[in-house]
Short mmCIF file of C-alpha atoms in Angstrom, two decimals:
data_model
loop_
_atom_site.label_atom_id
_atom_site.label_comp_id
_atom_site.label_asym_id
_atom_site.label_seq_id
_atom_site.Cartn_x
_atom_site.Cartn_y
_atom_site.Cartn_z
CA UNK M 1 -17.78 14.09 19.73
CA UNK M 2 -17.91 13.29 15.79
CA UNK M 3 -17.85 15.25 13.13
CA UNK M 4 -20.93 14.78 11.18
CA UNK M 5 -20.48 13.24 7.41
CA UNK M 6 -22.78 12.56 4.46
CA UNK M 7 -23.64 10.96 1.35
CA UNK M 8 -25.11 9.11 -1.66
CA UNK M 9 -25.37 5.20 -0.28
CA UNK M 10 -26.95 4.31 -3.78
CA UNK M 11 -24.42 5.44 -6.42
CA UNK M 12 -25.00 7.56 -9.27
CA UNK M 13 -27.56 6.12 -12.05
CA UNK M 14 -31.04 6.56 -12.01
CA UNK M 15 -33.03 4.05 -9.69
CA UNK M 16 -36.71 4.02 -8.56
CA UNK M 17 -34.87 4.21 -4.74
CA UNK M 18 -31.85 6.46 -3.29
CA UNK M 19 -30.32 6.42 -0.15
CA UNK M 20 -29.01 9.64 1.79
CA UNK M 21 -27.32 8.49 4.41
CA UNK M 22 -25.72 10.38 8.02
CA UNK M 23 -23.41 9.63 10.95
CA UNK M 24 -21.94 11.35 13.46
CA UNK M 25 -23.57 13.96 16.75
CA UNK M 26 -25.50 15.84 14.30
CA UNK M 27 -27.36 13.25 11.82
CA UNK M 28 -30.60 13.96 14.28
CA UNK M 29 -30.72 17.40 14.41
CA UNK M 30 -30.39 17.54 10.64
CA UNK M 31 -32.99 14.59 10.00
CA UNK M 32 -35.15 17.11 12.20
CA UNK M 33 -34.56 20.29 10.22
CA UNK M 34 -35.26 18.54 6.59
CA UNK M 35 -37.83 15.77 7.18
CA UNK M 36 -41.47 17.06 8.41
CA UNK M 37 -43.24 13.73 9.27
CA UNK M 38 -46.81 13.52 7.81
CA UNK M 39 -48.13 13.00 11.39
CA UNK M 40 -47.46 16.51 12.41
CA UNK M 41 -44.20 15.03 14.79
CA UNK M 42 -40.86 15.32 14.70
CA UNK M 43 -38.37 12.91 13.40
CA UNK M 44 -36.77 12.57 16.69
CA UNK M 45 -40.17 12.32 18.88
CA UNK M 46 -39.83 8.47 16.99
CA UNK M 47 -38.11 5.22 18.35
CA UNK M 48 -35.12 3.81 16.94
CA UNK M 49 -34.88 2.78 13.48
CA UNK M 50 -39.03 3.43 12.98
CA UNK M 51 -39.11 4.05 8.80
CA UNK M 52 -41.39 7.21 8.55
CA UNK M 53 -43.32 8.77 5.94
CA UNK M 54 -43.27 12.67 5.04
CA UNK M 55 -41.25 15.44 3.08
CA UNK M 56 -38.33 16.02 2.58
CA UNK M 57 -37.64 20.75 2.45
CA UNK M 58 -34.64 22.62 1.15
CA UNK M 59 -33.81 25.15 3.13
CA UNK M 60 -36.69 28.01 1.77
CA UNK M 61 -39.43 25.34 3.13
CA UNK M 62 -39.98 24.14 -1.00
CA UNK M 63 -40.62 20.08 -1.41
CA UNK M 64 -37.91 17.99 -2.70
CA UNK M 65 -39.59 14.45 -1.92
CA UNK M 66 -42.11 12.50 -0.49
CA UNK M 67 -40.22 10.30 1.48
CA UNK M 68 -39.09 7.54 3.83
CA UNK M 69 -36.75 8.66 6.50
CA UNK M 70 -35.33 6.68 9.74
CA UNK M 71 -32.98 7.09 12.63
CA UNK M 72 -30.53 5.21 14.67
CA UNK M 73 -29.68 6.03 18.35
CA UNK M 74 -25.36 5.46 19.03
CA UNK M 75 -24.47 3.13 20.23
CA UNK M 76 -26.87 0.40 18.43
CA UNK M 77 -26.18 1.77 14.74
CA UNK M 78 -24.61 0.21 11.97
CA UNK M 79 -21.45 3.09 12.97
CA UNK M 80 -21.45 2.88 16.37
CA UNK M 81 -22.67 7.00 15.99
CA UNK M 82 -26.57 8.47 15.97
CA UNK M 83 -27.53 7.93 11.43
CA UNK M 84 -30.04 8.79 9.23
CA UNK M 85 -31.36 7.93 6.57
CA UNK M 86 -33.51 9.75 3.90
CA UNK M 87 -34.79 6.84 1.14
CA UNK M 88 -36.13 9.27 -1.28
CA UNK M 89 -36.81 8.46 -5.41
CA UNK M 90 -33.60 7.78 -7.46
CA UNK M 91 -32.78 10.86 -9.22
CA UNK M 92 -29.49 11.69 -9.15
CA UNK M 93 -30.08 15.45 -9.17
CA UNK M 94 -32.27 14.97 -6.30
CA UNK M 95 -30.65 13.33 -4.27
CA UNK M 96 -27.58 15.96 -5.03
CA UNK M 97 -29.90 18.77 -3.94
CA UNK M 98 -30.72 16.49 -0.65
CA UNK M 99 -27.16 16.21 0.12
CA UNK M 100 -26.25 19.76 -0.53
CA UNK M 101 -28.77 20.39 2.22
CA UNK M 102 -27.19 18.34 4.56
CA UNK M 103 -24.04 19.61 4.10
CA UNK M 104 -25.47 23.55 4.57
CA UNK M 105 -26.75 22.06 8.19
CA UNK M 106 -22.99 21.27 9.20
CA UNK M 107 -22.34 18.12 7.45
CA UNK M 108 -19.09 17.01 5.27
CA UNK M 109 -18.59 14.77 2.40
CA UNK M 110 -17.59 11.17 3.68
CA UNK M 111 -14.99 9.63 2.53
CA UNK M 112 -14.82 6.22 0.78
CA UNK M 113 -15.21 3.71 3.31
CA UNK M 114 -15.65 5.79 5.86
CA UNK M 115 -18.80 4.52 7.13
CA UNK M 116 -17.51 1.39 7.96
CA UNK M 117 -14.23 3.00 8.89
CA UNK M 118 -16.43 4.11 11.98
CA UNK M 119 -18.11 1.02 12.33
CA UNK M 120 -14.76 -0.89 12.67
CA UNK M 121 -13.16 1.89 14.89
CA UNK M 122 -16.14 2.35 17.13
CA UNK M 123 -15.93 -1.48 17.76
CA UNK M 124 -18.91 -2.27 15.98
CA UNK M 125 -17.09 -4.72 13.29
CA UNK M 126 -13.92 -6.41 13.26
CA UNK M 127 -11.27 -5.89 10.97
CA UNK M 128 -12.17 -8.94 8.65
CA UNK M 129 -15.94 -8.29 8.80
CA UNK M 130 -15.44 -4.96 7.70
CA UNK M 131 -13.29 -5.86 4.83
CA UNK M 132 -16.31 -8.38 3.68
CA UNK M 133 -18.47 -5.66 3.66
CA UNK M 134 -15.95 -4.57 0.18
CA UNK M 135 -16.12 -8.14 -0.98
CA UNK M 136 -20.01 -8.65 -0.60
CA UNK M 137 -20.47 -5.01 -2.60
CA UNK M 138 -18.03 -6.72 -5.82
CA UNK M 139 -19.36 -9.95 -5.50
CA UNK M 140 -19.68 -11.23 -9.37
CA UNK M 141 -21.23 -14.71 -8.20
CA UNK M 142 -23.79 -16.28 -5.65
CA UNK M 143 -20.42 -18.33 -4.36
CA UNK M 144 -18.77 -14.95 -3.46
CA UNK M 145 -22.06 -13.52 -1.90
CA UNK M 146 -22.20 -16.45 0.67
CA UNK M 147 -18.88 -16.35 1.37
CA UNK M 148 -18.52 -12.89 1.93
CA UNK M 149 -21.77 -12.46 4.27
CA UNK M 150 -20.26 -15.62 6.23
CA UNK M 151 -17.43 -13.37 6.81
CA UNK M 152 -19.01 -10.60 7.32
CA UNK M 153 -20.70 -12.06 10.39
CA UNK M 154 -17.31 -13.19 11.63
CA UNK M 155 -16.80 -17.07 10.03
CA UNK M 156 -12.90 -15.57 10.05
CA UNK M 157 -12.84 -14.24 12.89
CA UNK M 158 -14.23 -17.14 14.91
CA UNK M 159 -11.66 -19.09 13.27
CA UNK M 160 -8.55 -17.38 13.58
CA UNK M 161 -10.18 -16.22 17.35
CA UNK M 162 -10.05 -19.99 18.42
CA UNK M 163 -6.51 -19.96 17.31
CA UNK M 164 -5.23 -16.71 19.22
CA UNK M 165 -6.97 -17.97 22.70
CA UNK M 166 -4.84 -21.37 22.34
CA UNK M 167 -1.91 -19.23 22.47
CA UNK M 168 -3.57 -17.08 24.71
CA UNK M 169 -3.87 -19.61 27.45
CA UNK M 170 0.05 -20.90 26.95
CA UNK M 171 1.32 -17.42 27.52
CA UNK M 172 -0.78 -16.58 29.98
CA UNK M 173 0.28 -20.06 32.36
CA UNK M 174 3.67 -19.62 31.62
CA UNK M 175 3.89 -16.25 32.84
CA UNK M 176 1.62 -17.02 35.70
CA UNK M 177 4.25 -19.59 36.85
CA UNK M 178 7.06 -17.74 36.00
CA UNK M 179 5.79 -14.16 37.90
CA UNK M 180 3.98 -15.93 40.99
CA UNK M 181 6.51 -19.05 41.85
CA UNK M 182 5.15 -18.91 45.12
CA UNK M 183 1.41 -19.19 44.09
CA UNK M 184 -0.22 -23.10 43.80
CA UNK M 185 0.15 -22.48 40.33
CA UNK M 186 0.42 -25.88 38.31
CA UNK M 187 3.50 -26.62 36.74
CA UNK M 188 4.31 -25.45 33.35
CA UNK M 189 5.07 -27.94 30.98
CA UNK M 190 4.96 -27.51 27.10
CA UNK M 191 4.29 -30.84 26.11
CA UNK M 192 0.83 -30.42 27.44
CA UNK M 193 0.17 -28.41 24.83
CA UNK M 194 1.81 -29.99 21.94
CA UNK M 195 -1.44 -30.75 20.92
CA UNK M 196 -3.75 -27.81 21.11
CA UNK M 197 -0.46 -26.05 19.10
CA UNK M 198 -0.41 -28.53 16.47
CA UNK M 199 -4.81 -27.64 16.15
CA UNK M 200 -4.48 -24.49 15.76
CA UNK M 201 -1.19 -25.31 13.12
CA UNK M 202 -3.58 -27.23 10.94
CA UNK M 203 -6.45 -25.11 10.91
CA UNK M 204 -4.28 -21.94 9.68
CA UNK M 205 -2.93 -24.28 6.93
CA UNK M 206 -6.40 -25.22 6.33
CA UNK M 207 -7.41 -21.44 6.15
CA UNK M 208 -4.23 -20.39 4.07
CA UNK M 209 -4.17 -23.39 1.74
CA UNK M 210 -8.38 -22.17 0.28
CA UNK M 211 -6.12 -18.75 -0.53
CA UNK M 212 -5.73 -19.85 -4.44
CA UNK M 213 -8.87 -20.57 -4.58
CA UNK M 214 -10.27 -17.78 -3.21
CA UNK M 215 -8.96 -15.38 -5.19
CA UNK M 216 -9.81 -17.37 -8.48
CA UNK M 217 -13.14 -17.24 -7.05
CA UNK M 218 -12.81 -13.67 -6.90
CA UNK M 219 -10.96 -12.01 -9.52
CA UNK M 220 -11.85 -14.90 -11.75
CA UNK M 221 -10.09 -17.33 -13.74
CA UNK M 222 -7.56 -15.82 -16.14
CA UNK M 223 -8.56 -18.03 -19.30
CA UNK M 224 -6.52 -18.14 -23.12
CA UNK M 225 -7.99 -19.10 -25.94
CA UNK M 226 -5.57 -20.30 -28.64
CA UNK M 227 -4.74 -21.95 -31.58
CA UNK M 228 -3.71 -21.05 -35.38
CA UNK M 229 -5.22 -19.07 -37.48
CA UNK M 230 -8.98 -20.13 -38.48
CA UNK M 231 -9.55 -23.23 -35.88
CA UNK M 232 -12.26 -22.11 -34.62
CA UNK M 233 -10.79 -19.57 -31.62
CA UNK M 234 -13.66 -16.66 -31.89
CA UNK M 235 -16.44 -18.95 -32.92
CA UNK M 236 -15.86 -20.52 -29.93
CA UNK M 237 -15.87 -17.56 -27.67
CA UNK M 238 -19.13 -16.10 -29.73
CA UNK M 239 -20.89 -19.62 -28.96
CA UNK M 240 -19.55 -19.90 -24.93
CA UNK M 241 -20.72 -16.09 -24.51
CA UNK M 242 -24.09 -16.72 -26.16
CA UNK M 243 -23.53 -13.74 -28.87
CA UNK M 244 -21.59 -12.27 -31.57
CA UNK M 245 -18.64 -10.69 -29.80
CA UNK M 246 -15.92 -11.32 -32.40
CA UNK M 247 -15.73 -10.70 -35.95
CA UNK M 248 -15.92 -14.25 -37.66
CA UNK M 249 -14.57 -15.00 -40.96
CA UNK M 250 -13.55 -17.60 -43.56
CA UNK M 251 -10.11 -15.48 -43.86
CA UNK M 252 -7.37 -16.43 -41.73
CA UNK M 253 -5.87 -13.89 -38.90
CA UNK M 254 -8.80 -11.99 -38.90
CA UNK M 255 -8.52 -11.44 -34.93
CA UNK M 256 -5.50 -9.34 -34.49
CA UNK M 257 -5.55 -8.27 -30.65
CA UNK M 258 -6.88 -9.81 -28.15
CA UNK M 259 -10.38 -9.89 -26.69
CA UNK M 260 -11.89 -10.22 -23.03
CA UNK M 261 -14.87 -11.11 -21.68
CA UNK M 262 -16.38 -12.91 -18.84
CA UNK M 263 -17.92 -15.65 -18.47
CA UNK M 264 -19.98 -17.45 -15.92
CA UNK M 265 -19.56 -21.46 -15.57
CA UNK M 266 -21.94 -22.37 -13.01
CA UNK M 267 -19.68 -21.22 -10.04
CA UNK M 268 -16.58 -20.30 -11.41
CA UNK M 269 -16.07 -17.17 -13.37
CA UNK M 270 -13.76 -17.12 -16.14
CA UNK M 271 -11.94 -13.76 -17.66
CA UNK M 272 -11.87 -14.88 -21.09
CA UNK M 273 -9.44 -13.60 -23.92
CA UNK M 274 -9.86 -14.83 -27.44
CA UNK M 275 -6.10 -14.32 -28.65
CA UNK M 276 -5.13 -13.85 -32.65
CA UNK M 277 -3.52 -17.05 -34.36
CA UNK M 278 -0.37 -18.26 -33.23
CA UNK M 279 2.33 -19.20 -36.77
CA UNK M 280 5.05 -17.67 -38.23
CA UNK M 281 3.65 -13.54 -38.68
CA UNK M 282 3.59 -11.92 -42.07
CA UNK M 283 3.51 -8.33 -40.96
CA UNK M 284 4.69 -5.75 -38.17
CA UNK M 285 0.41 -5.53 -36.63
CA UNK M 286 0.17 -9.52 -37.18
CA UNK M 287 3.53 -9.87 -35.35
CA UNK M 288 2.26 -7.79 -32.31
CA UNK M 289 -1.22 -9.43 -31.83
CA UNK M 290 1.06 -13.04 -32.02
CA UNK M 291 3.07 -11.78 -29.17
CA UNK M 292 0.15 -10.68 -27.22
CA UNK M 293 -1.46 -14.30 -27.57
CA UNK M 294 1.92 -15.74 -26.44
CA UNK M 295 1.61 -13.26 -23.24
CA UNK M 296 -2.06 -14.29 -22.58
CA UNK M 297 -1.17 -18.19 -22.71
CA UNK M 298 1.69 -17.53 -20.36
CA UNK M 299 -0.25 -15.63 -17.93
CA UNK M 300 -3.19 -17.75 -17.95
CA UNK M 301 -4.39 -20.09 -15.03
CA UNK M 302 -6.76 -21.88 -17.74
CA UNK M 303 -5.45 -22.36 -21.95
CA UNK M 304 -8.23 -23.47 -24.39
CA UNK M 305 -6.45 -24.85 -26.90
CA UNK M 306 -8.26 -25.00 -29.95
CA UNK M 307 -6.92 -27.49 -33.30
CA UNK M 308 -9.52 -27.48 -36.54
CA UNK M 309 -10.69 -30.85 -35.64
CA UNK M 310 -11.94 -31.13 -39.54
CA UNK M 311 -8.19 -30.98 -40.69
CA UNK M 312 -4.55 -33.20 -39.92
CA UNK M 313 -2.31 -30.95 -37.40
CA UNK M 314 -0.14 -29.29 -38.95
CA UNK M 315 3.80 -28.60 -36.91
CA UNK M 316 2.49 -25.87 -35.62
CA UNK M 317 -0.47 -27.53 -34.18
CA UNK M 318 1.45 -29.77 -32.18
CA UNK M 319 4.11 -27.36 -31.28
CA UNK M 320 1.30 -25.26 -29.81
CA UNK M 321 -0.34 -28.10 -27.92
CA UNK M 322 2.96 -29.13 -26.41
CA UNK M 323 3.06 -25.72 -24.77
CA UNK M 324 -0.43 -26.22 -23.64
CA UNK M 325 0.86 -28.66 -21.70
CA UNK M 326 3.27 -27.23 -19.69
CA UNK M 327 0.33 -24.61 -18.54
CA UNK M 328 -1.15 -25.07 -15.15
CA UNK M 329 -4.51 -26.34 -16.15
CA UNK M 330 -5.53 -26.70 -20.33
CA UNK M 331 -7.97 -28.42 -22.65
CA UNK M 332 -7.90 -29.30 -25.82
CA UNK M 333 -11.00 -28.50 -28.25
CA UNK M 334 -11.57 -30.65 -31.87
CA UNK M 335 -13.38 -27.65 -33.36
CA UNK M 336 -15.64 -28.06 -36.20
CA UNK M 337 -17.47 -31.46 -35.62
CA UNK M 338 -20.42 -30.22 -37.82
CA UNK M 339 -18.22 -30.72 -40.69
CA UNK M 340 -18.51 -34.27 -40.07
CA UNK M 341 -15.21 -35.43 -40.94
CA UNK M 342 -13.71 -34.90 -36.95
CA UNK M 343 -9.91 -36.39 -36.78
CA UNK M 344 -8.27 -38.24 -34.03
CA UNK M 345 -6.96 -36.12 -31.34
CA UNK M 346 -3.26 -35.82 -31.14
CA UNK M 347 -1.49 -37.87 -28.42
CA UNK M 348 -1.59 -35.40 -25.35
CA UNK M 349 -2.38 -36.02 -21.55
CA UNK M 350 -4.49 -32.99 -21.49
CA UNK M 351 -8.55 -33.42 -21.62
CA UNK M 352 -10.01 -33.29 -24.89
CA UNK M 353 -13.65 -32.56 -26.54
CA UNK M 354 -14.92 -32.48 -29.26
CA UNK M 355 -17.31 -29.86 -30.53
CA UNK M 356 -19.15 -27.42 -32.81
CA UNK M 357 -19.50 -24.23 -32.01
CA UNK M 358 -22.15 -23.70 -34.76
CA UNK M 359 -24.15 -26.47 -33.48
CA UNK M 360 -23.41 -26.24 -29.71
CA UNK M 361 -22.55 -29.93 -29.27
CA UNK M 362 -20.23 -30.87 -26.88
CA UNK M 363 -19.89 -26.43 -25.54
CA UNK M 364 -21.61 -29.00 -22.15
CA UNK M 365 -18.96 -31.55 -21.98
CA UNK M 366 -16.25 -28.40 -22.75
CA UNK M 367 -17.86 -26.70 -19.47
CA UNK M 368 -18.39 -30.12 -17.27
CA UNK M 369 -14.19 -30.32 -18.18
CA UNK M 370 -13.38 -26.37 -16.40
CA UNK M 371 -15.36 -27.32 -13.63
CA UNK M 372 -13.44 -29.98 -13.05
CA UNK M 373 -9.98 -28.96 -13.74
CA UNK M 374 -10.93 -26.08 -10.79
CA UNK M 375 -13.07 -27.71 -8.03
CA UNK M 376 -14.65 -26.36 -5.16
CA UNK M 377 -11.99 -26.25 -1.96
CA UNK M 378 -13.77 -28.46 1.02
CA UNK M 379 -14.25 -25.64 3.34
CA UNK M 380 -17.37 -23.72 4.69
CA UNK M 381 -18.76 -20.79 3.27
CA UNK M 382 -16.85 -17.52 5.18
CA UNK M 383 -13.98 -19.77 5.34
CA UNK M 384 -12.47 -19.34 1.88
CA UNK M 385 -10.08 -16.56 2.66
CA UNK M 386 -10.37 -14.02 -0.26
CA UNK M 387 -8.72 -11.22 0.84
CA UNK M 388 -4.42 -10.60 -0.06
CA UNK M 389 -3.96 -8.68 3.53
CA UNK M 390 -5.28 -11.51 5.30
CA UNK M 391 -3.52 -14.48 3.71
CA UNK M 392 -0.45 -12.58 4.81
CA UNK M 393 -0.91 -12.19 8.28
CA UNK M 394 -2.27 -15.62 8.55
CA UNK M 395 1.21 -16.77 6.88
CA UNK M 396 3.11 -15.18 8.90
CA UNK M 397 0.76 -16.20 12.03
CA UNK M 398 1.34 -20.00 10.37
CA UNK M 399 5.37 -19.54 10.21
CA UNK M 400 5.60 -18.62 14.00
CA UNK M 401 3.62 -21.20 15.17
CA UNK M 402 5.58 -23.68 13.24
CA UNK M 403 8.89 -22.27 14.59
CA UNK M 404 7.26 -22.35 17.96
CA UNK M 405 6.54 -26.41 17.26
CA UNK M 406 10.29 -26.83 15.89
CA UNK M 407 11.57 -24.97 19.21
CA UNK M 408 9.67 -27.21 20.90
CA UNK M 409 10.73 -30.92 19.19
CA UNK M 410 14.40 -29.87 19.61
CA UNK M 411 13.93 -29.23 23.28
CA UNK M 412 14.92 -25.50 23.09
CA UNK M 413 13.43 -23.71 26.77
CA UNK M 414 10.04 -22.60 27.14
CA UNK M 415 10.60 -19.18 26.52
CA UNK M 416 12.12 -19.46 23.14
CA UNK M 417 8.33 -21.39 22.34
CA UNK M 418 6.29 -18.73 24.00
CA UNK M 419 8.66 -15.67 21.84
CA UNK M 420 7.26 -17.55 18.87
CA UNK M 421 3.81 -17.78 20.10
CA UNK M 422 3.42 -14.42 20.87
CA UNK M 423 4.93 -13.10 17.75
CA UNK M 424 1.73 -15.86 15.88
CA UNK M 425 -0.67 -13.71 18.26
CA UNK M 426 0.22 -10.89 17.42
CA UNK M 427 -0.05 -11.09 13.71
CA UNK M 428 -3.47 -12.83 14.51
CA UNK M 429 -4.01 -9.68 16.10
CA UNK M 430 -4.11 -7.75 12.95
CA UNK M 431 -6.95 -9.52 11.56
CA UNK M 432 -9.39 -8.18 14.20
CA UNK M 433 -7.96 -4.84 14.24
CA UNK M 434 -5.97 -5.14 17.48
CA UNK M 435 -2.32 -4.81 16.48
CA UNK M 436 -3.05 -2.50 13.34
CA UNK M 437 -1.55 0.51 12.34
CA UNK M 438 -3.30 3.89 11.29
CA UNK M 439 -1.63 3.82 7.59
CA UNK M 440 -2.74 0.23 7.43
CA UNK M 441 -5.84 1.11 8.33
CA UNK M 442 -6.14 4.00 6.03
CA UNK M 443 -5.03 1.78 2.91
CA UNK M 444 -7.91 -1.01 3.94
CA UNK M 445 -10.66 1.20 3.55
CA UNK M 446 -9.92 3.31 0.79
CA UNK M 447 -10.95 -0.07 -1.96
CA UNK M 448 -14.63 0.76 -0.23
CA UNK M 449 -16.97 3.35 -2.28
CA UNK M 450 -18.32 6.05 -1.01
CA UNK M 451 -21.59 6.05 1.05
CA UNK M 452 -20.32 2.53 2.61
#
């Protein structure tokens, strides 16, 4: 038996459509006490998951909605557990008033997540899937959208499953041999499976090593812009955003803190932060917003850094650029081309382009340059791994099966390879769900909203 929750699948703003949704032994019986079919039936007298029109009653008999409402018999529900579902119009206050209803027929509150908390305990998702369920809901790009529904109909799991039956099959023959000596068992020998150990070695690697990008993909691409005062920094981000989002002047320092924004370059997504000019400060606020630019370029995964293209560098200039350098990825922009008089770039190893930002020429070439300096990982979509729990347990899956390799090329015994095995399984185990604790558990589902 399950306790019986509700709630608001659709979130809070207005909408033309919003989604009530039950689980749990009740969901039926309360489907059949609100919703009045137009045919003159009950909700129930219906097959599974038939959409049916009719109206939706408080508890004096009154209207709330002329509806859409369908059910789901356990076990072949998206929980695992008999649902509902009342699609009614989008107000808010409605669809308040429809749960408060519910919840006077014997229903609770859910609790982020726990929708697909039941789907995942009731066996109806694994552990990974369920987790892409999260990761399609945030998805900021098309890229993250594939690869989260290619999890979410179990690209990781089929992966990493491949990997824990190779092991599977080791363990199980050398315990075979070991408990039944007398049995025509044949004879365990690890070098027979050197091989399918060093597969599934090199497809965890593979799976592990997309990790960087993956999460660039998803958070996005930390991104600086710098430079000294008046190169061009916030005309820059005003022409790569497509509007006036800073304050643009002929005065220099006029940006004093830092501002974000994103911003969408074909697939990648970059978290941009136009930073205040970088020289010597004059004042205690100027001082501050210099430090914070320092702290952006530092932090950064991507530094634009910007020179007044129109002008000779200055010291500063170059003392900049040679810290762009020593970034992890950075370009270097010749601002102000429109000005016509556009100087040689300094001598640097990093990419440079040239461009207005009034004009737009070259903002192409600046975007064909990001796309390179981050390209697409050769892998699959569903087999990016996005997700910080799971690139854990896979590395700690990876470091026992290379132990269990090294074990083996030094000729240790069997069962020191099979201890290290085992321990690789078992972490594998904790992607699916198998080997996972309750406060793991717990701490997975509570990044979900409510109503999923």
């Amino acid at each position: 038996m399950s306790d019986t929750i509700a709630a608001v699948a659709t979130g809070a703003q207005v909408a033309a459509i919003g989604i009530v949704r039950l689980s749990g032994d009740d969901a039926h019986r309360i489907a059949d006490a609100l919703f009045r079919p137009a045919s003159g039936k009950r909700m129930t007298d219906y097959e599974d998951r038939k959409l049916v029109y009719g109206g939706l009653h408080d508890r004096e008999g009154n209207l709330l909605d002329l509806c859409l409402c369908t059910l789901s018999h356990a076990p072949k529900s998206y929980t695992g557990e008999d649902t509902a579902e009342f699609q009614c119009h989008g107000s808010p206050t409605l669809l308040r008033a429809v749960l408060e209803e519910c919840f006077r027929l014997g229903a609770r509150q859910a609790l982020a997540g726990e929708f697909t908390k039941r789907a995942f305990l009731n066996g109806c998702l694994e552990l990974s899937a369920a987790e892409a369920v999260a990761d399609l809901i945030d998805a900021e790009s098309m890229e993250c959208a594939r690869n989260a529904a290619a999890q979410l109909s179990g690209a990781i799991a089929r992966k990493t499953e491949a990997v824990y039956s190779a092991l599977a099959d080791i363990s199980a023959h050398y315990h075979a041999v070991l408990d039944y000596p007398d049995e025509d068992i044949e004879d365990f020998r690890l070098a027979d499976y050197k091989t399918r150990l060093r597969e599934a070695e090199r497809s965890l690697a593979a799976l592990l090593g997309s990790f960087e990008r993956g999460k660039l993909m998803t958070a996005g691409i930390p991104a600086a812009i710098v430079g000294r005062p008046n190169a061009g920094k916030s005309s820059l981000l005003n022409a790569l955003l497509g509007y006036e989002r800073a304050i643009v002047t002929d005065v220099p320092g006029t940006t004093r803190d830092t501002i974000e924004e994103k911003l969408r370059i074909g697939s990648l997504l970059l978290r941009l932060t136009d930073t205040a000019g970088i020289r010597d400060a004059r004042d205690a606020v100027e001082r501050l917003g210099v430090e914070r630019s320092r702290l952006a370029m530092r932090s950064a995964a991507l530094v634009i850094d910007v020179l007044d293209g129109s002008t000779e560098p200055e010291a500063e200039d170059l003392e900049l650029l040679r810290e762009a350098e020593r970034c992890p990825k950075a370009v270097l922009v010749l601002s102000k081309s429109d000005l016509g008089k556009t100087i040689a770039p300094p001598e640097t190893a990093l990419p440079v382009v040239v461009l207005s930002s009034h004009t737009g020429e070259g903002l192409d070439e600046l975007e064909r340059v990001i796309r390179s300096l981050f390209p697409l990982p050769e892998a699959p979509a569903g087999e990016i791994l996005t997700n910080a729990r799971q690139a854990e347990t896979i590395s700690r899956a990876l470091e026992s099966l290379r132990a269990a390799l090294s074990a083996m090329e030094q000729g240790l015994t069997p069962d020191i390879v099979l201890t290290e095995s085992e321990t690789a399984m078992a972490a594998l185990g904790e992607l699916s769900g198998k080997n996972i604790r309750e406060d793991v558990t717990a701490r997975i589902f509570s990044r979900f909203c409510v109503g999923k």
